Coordinates of N, CA and C in Angstrom, one line a residue:
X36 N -3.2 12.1 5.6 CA -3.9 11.6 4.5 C -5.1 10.8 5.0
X37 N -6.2 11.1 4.4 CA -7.4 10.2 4.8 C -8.3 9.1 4.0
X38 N -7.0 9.0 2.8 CA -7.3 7.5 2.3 C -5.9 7.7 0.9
X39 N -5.9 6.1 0.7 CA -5.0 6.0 -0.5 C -4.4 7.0 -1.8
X40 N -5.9 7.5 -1.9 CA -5.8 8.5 -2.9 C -4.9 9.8 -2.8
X41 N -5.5 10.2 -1.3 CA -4.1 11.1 -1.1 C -3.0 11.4 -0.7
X42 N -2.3 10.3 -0.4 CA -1.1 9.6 -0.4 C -0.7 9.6 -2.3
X43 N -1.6 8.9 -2.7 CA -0.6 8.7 -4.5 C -0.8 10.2 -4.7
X44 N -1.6 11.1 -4.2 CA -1.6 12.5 -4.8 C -0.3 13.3 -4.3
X45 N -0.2 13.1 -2.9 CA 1.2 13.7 -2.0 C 2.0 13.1 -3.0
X46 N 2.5 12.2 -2.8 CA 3.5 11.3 -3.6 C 3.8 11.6 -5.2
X47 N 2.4 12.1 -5.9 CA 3.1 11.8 -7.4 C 3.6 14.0 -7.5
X48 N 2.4 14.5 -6.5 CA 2.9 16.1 -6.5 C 4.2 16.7 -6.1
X49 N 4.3 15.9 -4.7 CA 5.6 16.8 -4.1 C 7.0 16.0 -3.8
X50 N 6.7 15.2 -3.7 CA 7.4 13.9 -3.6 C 8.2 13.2 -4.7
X51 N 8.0 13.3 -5.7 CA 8.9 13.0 -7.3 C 8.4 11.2 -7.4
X52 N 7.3 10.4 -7.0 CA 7.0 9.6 -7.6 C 6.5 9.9 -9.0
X53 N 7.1 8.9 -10.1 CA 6.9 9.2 -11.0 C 5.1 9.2 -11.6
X54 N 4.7 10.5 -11.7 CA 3.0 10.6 -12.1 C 2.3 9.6 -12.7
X55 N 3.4 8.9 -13.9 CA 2.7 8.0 -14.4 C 2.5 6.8 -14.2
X56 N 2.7 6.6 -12.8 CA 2.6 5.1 -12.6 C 1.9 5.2 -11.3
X57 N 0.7 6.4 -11.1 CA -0.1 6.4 -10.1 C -0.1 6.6 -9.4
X58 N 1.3 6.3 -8.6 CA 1.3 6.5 -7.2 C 1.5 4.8 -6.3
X59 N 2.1 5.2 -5.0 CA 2.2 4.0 -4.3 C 1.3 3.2 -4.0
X60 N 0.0 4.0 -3.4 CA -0.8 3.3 -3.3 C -1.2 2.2 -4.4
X61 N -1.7 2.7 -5.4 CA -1.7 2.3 -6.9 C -0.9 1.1 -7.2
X62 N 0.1 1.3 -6.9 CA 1.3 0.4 -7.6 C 1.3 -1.0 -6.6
X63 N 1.1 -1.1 -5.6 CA 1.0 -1.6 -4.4 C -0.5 -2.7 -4.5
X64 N -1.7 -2.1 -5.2 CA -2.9 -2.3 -6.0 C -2.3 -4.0 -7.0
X65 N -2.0 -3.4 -7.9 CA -1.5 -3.4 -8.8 C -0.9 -4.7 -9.1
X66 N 0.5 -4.6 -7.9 CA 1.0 -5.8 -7.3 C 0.4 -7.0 -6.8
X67 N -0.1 -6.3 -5.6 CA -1.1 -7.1 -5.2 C -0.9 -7.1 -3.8
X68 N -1.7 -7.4 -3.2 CA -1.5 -7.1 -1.4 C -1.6 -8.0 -0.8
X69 N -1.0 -9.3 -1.4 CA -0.6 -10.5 -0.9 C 0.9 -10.2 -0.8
X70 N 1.5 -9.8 -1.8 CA 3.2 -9.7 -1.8 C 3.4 -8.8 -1.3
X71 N 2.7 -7.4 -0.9 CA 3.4 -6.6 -0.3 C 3.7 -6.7 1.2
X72 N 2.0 -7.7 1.7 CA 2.5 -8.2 2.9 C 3.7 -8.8 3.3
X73 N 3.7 -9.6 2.6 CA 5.1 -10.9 2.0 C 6.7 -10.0 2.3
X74 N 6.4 -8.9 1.6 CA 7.5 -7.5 1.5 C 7.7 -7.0 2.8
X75 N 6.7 -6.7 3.4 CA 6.4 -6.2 4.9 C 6.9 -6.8 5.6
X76 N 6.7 -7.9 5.8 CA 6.7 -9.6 6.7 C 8.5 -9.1 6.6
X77 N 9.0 -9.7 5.7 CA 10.2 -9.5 5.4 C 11.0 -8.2 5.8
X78 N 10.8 -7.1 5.7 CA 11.9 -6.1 6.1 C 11.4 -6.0 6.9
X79 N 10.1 -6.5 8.3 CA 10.4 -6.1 9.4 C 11.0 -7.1 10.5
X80 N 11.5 -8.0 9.7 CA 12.9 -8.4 10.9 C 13.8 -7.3 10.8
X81 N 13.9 -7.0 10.0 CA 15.1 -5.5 9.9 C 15.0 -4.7 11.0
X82 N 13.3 -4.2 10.8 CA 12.9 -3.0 11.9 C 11.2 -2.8 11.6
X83 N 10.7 -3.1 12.9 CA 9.2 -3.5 13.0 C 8.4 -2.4 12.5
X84 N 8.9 -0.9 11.9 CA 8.3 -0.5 11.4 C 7.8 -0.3 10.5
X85 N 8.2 -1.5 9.6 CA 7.8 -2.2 8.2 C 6.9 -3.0 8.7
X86 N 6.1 -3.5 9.7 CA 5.4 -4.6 9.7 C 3.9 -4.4 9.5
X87 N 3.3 -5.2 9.2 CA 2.1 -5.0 8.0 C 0.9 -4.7 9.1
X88 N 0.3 -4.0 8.7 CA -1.0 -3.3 9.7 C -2.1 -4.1 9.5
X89 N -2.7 -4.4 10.7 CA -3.7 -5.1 10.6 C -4.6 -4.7 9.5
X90 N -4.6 -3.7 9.3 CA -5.5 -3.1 8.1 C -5.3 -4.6 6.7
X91 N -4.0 -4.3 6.8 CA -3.9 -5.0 5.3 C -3.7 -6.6 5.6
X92 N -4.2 -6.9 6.5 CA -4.8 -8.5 6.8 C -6.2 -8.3 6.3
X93 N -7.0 -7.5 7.2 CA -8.0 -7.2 6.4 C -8.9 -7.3 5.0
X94 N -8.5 -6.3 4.5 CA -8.2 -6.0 3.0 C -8.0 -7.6 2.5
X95 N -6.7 -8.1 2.7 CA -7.4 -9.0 1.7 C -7.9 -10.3 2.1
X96 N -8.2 -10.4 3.9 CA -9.4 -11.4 4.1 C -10.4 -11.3 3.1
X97 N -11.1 -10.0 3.4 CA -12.0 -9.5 2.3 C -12.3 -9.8 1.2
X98 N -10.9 -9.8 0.2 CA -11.0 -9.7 -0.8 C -10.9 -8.3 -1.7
X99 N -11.0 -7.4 -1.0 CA -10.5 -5.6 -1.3 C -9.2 -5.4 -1.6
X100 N -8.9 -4.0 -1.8 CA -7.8 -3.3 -2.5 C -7.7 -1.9 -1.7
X101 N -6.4 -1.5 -1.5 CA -6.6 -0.2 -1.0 C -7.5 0.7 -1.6
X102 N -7.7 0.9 -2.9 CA -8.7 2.0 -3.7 C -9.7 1.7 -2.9
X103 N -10.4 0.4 -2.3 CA -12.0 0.2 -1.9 C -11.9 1.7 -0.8
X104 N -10.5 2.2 -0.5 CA -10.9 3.0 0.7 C -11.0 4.1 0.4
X105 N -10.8 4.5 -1.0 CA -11.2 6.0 -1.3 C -12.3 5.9 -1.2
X106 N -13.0 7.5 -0.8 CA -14.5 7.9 -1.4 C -14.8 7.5 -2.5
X107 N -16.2 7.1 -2.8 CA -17.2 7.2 -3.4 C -16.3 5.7 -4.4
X108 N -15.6 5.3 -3.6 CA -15.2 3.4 -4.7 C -16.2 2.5 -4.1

């Protein structure tokens, strides 16, 4: 996938997330990407490969949203 968009597209096509609620990325948006880190943080005491990508420290240093990474947003 080479940005958000085509992840919620994978996901709502072949994958059985439900179409009308966008997609993960989307929903994740949505939420808010303070809590998901929060979520991340959290299940990766479990297993580190839940732990939050620098990417999405980023993001919301910034003040962005995953969408900012699609084209033409």
């Amino acid at each position: 996938a080479l940005c958000p968009a085509d992840i919620d597209h994978l996901m709502a096509a072949g994958h059985g997330f439900p179409r009308r609620l966008g997609g993960p990325m989307y929903q994740a948006d949505r939420r808010g990407l303070l809590l998901l880190r929060q979520d991340l943080r959290l299940w990766s005491r479990d297993d580190r490969i839940w732990a939050p990508p620098p990417l999405l420290d980023r993001l919301i240093s910034e003040g962005r949203t995953l969408a900012s990474l699609n084209p033409g947003h």
